[in-house]
PDB file of C-alpha atoms and ligand atoms in Angstrom:
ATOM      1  CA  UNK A   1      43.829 164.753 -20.756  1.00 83.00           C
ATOM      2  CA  UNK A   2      46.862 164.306 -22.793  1.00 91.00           C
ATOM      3  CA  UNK A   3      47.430 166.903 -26.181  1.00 96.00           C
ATOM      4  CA  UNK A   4      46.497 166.209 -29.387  1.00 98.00           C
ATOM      5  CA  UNK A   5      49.264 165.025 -31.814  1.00 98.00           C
ATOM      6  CA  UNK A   6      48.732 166.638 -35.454  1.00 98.00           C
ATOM      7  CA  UNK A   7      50.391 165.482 -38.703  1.00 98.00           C
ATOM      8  CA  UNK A   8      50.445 168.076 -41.660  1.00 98.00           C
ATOM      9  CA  UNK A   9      52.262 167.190 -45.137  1.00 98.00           C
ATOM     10  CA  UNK A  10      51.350 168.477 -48.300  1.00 97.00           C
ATOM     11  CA  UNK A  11      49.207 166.736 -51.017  1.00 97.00           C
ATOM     12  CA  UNK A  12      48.099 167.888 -54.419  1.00 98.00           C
ATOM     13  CA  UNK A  13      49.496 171.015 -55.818  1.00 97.00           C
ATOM     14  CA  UNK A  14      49.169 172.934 -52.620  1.00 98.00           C
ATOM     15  CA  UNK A  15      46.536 172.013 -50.186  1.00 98.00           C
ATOM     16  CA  UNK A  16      47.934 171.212 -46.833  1.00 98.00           C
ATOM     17  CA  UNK A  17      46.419 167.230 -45.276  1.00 98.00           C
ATOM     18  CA  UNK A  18      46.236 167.260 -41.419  1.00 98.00           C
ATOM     19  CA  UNK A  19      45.881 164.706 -39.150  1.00 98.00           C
ATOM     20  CA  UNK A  20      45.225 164.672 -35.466  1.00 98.00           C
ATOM     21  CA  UNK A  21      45.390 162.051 -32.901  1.00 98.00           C
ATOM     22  CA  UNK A  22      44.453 161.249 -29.626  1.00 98.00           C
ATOM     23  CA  UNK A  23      47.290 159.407 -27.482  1.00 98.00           C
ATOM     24  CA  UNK A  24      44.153 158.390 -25.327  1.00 97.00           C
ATOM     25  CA  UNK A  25      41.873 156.737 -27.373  1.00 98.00           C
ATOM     26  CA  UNK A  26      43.731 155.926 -30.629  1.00 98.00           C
ATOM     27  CA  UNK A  27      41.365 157.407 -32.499  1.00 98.00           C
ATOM     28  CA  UNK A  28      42.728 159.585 -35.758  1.00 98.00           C
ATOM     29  CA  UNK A  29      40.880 162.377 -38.306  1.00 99.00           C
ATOM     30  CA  UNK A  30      41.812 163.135 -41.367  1.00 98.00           C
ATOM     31  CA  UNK A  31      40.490 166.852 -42.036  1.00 98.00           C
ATOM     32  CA  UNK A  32      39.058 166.495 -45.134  1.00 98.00           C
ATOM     33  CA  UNK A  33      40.661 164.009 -47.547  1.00 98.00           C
ATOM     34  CA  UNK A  34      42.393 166.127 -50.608  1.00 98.00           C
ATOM     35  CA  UNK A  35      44.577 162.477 -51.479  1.00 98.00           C
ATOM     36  CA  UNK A  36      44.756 158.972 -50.793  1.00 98.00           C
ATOM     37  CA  UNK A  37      48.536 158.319 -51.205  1.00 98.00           C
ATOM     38  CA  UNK A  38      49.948 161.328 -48.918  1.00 98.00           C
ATOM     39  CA  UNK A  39      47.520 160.235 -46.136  1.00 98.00           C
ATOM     40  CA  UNK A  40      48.045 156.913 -45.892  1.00 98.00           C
ATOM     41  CA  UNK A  41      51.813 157.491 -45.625  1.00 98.00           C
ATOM     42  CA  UNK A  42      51.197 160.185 -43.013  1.00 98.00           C
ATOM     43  CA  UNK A  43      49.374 157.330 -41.266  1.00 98.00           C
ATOM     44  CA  UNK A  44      51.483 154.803 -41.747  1.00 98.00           C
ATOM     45  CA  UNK A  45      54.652 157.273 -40.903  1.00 98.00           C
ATOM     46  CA  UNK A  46      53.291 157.687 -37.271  1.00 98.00           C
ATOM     47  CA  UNK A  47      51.672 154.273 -36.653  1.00 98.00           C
ATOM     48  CA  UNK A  48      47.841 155.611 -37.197  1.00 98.00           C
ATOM     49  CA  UNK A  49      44.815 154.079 -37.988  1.00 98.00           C
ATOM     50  CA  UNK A  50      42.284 156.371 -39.514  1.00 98.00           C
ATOM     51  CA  UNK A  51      39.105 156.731 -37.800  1.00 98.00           C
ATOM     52  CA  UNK A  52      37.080 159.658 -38.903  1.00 98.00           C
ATOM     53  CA  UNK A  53      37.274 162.208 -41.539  1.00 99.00           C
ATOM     54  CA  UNK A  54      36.438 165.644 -40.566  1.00 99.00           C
ATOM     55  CA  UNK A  55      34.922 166.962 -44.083  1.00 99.00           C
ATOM     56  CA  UNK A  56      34.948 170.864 -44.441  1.00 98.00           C
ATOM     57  CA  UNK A  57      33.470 171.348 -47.959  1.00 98.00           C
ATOM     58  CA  UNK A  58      32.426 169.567 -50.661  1.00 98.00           C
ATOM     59  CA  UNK A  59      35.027 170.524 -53.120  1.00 98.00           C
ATOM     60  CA  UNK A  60      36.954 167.670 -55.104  1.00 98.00           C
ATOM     61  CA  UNK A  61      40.676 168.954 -53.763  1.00 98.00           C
ATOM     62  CA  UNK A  62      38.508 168.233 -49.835  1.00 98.00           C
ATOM     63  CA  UNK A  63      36.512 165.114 -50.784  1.00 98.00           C
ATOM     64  CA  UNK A  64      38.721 162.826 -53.451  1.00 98.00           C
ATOM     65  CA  UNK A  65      39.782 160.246 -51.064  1.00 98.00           C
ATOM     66  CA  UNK A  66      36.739 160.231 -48.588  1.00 98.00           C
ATOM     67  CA  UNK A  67      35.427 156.736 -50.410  1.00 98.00           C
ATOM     68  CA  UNK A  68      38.934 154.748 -50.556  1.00 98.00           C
ATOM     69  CA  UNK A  69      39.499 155.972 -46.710  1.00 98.00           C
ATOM     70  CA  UNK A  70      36.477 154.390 -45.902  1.00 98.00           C
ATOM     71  CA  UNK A  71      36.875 151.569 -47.753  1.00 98.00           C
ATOM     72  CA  UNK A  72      40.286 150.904 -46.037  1.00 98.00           C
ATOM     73  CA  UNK A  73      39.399 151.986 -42.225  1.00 98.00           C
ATOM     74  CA  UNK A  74      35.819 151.915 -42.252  1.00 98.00           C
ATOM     75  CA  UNK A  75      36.173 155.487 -40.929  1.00 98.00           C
ATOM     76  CA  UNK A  76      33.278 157.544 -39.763  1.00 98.00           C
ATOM     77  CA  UNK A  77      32.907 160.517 -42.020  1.00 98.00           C
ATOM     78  CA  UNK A  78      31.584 163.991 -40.567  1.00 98.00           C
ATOM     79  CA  UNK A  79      30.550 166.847 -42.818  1.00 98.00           C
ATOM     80  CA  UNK A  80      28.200 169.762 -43.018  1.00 98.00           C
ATOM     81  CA  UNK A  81      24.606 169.692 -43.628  1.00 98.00           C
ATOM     82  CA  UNK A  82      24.523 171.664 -45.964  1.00 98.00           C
ATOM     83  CA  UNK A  83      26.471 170.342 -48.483  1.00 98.00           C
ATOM     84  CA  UNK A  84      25.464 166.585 -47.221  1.00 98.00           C
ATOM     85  CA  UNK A  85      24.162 165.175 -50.698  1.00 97.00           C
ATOM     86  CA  UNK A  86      27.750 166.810 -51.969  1.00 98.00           C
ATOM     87  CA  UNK A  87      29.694 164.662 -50.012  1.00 98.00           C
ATOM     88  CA  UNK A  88      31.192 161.160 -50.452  1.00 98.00           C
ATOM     89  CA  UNK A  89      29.869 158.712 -48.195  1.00 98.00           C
ATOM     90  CA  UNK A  90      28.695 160.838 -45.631  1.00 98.00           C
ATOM     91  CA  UNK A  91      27.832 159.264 -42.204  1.00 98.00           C
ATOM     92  CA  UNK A  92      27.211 162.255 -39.849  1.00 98.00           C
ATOM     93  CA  UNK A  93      25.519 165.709 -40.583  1.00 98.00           C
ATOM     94  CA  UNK A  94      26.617 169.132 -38.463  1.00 98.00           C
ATOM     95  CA  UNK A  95      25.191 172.267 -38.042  1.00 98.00           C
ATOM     96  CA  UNK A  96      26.174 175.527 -36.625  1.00 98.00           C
ATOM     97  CA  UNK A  97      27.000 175.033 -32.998  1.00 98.00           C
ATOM     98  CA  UNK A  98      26.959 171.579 -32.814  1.00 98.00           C
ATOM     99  CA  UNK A  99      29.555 169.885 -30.685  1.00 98.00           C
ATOM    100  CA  UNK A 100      30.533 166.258 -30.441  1.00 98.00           C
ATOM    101  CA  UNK A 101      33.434 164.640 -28.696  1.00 98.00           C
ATOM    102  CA  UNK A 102      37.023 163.026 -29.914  1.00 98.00           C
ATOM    103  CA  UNK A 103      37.516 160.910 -27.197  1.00 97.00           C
ATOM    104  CA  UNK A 104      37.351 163.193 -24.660  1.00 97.00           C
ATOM    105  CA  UNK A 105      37.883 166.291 -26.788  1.00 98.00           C
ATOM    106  CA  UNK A 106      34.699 169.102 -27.590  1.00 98.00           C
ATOM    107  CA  UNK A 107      34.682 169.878 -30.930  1.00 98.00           C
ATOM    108  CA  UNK A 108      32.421 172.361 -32.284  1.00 98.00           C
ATOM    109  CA  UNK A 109      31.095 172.973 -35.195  1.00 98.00           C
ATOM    110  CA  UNK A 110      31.330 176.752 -36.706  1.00 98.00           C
ATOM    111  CA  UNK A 111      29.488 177.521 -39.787  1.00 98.00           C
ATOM    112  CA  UNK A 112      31.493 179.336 -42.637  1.00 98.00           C
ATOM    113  CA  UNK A 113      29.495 180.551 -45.390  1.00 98.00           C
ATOM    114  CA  UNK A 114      31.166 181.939 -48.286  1.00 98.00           C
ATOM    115  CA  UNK A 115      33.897 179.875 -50.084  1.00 98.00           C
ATOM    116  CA  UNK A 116      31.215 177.767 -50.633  1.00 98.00           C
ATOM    117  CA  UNK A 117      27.434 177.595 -48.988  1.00 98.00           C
ATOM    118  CA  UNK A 118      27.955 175.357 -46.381  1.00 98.00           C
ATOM    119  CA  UNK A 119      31.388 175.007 -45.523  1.00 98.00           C
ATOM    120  CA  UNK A 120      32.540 174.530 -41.312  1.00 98.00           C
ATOM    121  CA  UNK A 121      35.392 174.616 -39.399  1.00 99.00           C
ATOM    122  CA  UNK A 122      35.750 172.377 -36.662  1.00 99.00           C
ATOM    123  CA  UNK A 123      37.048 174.029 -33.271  1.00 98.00           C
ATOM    124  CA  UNK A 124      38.360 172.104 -30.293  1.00 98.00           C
ATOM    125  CA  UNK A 125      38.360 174.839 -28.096  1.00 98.00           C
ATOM    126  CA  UNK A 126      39.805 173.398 -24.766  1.00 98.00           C
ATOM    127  CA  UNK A 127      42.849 172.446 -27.149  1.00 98.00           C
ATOM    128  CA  UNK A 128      42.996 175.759 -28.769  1.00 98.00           C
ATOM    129  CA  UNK A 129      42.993 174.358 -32.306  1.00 98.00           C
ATOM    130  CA  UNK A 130      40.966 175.508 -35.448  1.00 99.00           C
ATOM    131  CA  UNK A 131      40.795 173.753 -38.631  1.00 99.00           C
ATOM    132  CA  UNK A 132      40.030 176.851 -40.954  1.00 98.00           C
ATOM    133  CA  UNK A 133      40.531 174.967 -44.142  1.00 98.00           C
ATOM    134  CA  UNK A 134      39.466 177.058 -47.012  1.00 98.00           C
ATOM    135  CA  UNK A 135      37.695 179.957 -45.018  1.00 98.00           C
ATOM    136  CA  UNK A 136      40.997 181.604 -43.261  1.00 98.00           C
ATOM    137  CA  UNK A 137      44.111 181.321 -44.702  1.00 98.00           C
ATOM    138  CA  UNK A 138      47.524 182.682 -43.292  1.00 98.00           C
ATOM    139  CA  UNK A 139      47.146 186.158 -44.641  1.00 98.00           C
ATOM    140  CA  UNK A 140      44.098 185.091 -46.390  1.00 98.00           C
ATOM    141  CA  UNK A 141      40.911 183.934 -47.005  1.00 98.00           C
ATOM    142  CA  UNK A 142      39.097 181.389 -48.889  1.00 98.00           C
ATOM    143  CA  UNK A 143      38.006 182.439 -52.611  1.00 98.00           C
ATOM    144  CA  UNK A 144      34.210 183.343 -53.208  1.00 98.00           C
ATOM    145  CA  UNK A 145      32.415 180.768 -55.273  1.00 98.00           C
ATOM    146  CA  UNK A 146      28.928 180.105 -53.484  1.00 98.00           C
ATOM    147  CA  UNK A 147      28.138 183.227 -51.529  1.00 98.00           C
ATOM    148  CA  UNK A 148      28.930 186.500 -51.120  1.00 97.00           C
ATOM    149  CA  UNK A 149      31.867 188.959 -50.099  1.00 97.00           C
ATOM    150  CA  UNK A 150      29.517 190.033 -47.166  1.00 97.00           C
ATOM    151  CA  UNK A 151      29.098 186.280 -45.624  1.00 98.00           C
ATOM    152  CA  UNK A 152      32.017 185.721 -45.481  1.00 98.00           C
ATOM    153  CA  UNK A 153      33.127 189.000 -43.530  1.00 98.00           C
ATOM    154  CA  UNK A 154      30.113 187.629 -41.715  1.00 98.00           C
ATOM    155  CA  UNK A 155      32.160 184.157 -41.284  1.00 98.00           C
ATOM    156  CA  UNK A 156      35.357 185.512 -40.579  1.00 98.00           C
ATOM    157  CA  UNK A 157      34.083 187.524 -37.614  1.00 98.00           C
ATOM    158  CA  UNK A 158      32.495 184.478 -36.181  1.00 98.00           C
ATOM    159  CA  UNK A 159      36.026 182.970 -36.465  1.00 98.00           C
ATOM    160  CA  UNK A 160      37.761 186.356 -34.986  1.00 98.00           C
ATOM    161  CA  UNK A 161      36.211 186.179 -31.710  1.00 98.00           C
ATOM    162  CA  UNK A 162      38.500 182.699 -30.764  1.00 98.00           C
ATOM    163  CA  UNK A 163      41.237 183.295 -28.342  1.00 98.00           C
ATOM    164  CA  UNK A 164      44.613 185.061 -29.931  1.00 98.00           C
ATOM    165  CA  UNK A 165      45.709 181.699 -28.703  1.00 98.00           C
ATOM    166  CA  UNK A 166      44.231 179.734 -30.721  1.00 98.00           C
ATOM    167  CA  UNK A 167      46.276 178.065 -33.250  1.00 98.00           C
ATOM    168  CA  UNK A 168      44.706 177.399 -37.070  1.00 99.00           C
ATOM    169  CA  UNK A 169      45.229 174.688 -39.338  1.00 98.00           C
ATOM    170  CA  UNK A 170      43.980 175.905 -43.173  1.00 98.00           C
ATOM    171  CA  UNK A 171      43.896 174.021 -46.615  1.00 98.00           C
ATOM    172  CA  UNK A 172      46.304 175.273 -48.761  1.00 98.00           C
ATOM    173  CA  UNK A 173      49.612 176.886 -49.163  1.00 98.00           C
ATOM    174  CA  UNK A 174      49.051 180.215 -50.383  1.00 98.00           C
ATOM    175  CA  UNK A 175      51.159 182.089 -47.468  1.00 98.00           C
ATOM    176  CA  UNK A 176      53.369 183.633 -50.099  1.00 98.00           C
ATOM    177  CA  UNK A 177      50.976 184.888 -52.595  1.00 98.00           C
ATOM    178  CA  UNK A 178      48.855 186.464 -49.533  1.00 98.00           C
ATOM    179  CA  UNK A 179      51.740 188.300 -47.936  1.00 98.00           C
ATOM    180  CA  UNK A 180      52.917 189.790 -51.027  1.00 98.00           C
ATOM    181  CA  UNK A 181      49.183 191.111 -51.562  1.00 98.00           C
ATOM    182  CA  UNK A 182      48.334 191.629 -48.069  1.00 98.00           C
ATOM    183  CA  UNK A 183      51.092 194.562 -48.026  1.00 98.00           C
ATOM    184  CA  UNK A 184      49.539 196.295 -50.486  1.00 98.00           C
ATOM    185  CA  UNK A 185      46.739 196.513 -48.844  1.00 98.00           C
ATOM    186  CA  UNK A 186      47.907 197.991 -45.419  1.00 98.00           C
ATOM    187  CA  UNK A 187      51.819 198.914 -46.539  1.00 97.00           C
ATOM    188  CA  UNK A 188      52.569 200.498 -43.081  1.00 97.00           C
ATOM    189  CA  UNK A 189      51.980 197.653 -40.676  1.00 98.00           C
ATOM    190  CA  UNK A 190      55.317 196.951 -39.371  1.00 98.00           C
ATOM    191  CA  UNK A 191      54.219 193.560 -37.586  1.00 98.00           C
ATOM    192  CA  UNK A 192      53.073 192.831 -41.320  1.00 98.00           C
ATOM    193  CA  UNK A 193      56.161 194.057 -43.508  1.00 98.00           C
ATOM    194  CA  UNK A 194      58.550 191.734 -40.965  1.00 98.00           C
ATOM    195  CA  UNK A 195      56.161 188.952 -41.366  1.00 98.00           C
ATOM    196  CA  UNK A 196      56.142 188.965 -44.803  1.00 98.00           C
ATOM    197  CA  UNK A 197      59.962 188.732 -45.619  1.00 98.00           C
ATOM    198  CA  UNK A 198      59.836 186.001 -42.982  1.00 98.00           C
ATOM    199  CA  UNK A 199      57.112 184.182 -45.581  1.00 98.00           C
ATOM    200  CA  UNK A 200      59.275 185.356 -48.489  1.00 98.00           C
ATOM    201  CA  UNK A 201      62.466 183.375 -45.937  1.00 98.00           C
ATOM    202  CA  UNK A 202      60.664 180.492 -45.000  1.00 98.00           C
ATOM    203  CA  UNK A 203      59.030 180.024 -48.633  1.00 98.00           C
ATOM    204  CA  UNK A 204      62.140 180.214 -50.235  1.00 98.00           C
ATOM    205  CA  UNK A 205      63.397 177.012 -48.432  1.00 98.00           C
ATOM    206  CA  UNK A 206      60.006 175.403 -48.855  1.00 96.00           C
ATOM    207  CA  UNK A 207      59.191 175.428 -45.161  1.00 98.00           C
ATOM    208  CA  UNK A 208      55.896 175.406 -44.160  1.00 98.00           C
ATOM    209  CA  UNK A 209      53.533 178.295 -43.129  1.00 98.00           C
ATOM    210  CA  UNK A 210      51.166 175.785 -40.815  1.00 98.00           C
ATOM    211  CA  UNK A 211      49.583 176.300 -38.270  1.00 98.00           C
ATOM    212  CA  UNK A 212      49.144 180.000 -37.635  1.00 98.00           C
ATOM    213  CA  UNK A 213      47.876 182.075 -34.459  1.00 98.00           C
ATOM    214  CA  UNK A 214      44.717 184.168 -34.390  1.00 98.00           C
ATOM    215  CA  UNK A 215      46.071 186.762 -32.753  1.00 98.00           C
ATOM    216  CA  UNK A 216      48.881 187.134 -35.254  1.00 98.00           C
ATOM    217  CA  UNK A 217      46.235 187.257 -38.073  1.00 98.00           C
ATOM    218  CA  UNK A 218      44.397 189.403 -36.568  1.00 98.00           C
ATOM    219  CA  UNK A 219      47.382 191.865 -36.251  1.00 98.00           C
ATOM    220  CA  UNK A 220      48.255 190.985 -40.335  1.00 98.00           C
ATOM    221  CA  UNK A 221      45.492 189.505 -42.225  1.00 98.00           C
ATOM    222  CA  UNK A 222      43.970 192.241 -43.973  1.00 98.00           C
ATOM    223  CA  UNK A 223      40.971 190.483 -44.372  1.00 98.00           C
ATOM    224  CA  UNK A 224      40.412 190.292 -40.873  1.00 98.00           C
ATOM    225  CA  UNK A 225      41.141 194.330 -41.076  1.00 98.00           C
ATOM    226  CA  UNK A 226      38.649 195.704 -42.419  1.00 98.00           C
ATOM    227  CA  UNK A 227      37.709 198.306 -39.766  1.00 97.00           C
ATOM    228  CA  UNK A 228      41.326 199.053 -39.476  1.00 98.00           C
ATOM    229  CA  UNK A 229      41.498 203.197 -39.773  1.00 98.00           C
ATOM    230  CA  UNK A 230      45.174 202.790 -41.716  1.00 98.00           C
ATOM    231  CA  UNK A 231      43.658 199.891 -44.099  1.00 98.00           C
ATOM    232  CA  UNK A 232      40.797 202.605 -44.516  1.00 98.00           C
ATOM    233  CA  UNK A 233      42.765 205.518 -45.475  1.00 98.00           C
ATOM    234  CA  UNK A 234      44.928 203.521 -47.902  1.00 98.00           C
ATOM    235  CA  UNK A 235      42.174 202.745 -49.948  1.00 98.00           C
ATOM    236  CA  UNK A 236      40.304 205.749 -49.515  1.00 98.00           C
ATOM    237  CA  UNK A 237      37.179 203.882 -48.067  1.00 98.00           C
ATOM    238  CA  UNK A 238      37.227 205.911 -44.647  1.00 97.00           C
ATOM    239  CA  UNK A 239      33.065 206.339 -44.795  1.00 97.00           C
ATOM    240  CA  UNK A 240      32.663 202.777 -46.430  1.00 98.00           C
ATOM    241  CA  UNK A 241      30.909 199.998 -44.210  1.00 97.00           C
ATOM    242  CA  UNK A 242      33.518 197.297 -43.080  1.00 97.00           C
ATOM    243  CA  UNK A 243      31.497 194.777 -45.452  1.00 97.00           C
ATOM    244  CA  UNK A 244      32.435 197.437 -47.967  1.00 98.00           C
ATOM    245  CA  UNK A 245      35.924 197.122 -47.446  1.00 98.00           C
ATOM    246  CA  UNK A 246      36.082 193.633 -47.357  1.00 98.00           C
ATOM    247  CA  UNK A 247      34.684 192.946 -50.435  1.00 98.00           C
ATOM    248  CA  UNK A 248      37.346 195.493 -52.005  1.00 98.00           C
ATOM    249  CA  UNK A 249      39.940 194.010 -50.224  1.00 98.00           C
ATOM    250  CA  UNK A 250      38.555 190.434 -52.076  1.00 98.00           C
ATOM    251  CA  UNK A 251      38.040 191.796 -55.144  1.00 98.00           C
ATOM    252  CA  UNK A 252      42.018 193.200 -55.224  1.00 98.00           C
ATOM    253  CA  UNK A 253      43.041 189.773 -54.253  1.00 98.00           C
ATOM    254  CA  UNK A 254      41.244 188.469 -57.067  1.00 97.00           C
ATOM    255  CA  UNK A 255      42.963 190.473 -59.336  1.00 96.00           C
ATOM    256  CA  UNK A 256      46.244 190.060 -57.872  1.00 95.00           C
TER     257      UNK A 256
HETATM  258 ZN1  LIG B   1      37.661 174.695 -51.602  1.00 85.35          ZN
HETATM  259 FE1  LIG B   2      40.524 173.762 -51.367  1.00 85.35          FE
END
């Protein structure tokens, strides 16, 4: 089987469009579709024709172009159940666990709850890719709009237990903002300080942050951290639940 080519650009202020490809088949995703203009360029830039969009959430900076895609490729759009009657043109619902093929790819389908109520990420796990979107960010995680601080901690340890290996594609461009918060939170993590003024480097020349590795957020992302006993201590939580800590953690972020 050969890899999976993948296209990121940005669109919008800062969400991040992917695309993927398979050599085999010919068959391209958009995940989600935050623009018409950006994708059709990335598209036409590499000689793609898109065939499905792979819809995380229903949000407007996820789902603006999901009508005039379809309209120009006939694409088959994907999304989650649970925001179906949300979503623009809809074809194909998925649930928690499902799994479908992309050509001869396994996706799965991993629920998200939290950023909104039915968000999913899509995981090809014999490629070791993730398409987080607006649920895990590099540093960070997705804002809290349709359920609570403890789903999502929920969410994000469903998305925890994926190789180190993997490597995860997210929504926006917030890599920045989250390191600069993320060392307030857990100030002694030396992994995390060098990280950071690489961000502050790589920022600085407008270079992307995209993809990241699992096992590298795991190490950094203090969201990821909240049983962490250093994280803990810093913000005098050391008897709190990890839930507990999580939603402090989000509510400092939000405050940022
Ligand atoms: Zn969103
Ligand atoms: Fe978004």
């Amino acid at each position: 089987m050969r890899a999976l080519e993948i296209e990121v650009f940005s669109c919008r202020t800062d969400n991040y469009g992917v695309l993927v490809h398979d050599p085999e088949t010919d068959l391209t995703a958009t995940i989600d579709a935050p623009e018409e203009g950006p994708i059709l360029e990335a598209a036409a830039r590499r000689g793609w024709k898109i065939t499905h969009i792979f819809t995380t959430h229903h949000h407007i900076d996820h789902v603006e172009a999901n009508l005039a895609l379809k309209e120009k490729f006939g694409c088959e759009i994907i999304g989650p159940v649970n925001e179906a009657l949300a979503i623009p043109g809809l074809d194909k619902t998925m649930a928690d666990g499902d799994e479908f093929h992309f050509g001869e790819h396994l996706v799965r389908v991993i629920e998200t709850p939290g950023h909104t109520a039915g968000h999913i990420c899509y995981h090809f796990p014999d490629d070791k890719i993730l398409f987080a979107a607006d649920t895990l960010f590099a540093l960070g995680c997705g804002r809290l709009f349709e359920r609570t601080a403890a789903d999502m901690w929920h969410s994000l340890q469903k998305l925890s237990v994926l190789p180190d290996e993997t490597a995860i594609y997210f929504g926006h461009e917030y890599t920045l903002s989250n390191a600069r918060f993320a060392v307030t939170i857990d100030p002694d993590n030396e992994r995390l300080k060098a990280r950071a003024e690489q961000i502050e480097a790589d920022r600085a020349q407008g270079k992307f942050t995209i993809p990241t590795m699992m096992g590298l957020e795991k190490e950094t992302n203090p969201f990821l951290r909240a049983a962490d006993p250093a994280i803990r201590r810093n913000l005098v939580m050391e008897s709190k639940t990890n839930e507990e800590v999580f939603t402090e953690i989000r509510k400092r972020k939000d405050n940022f």
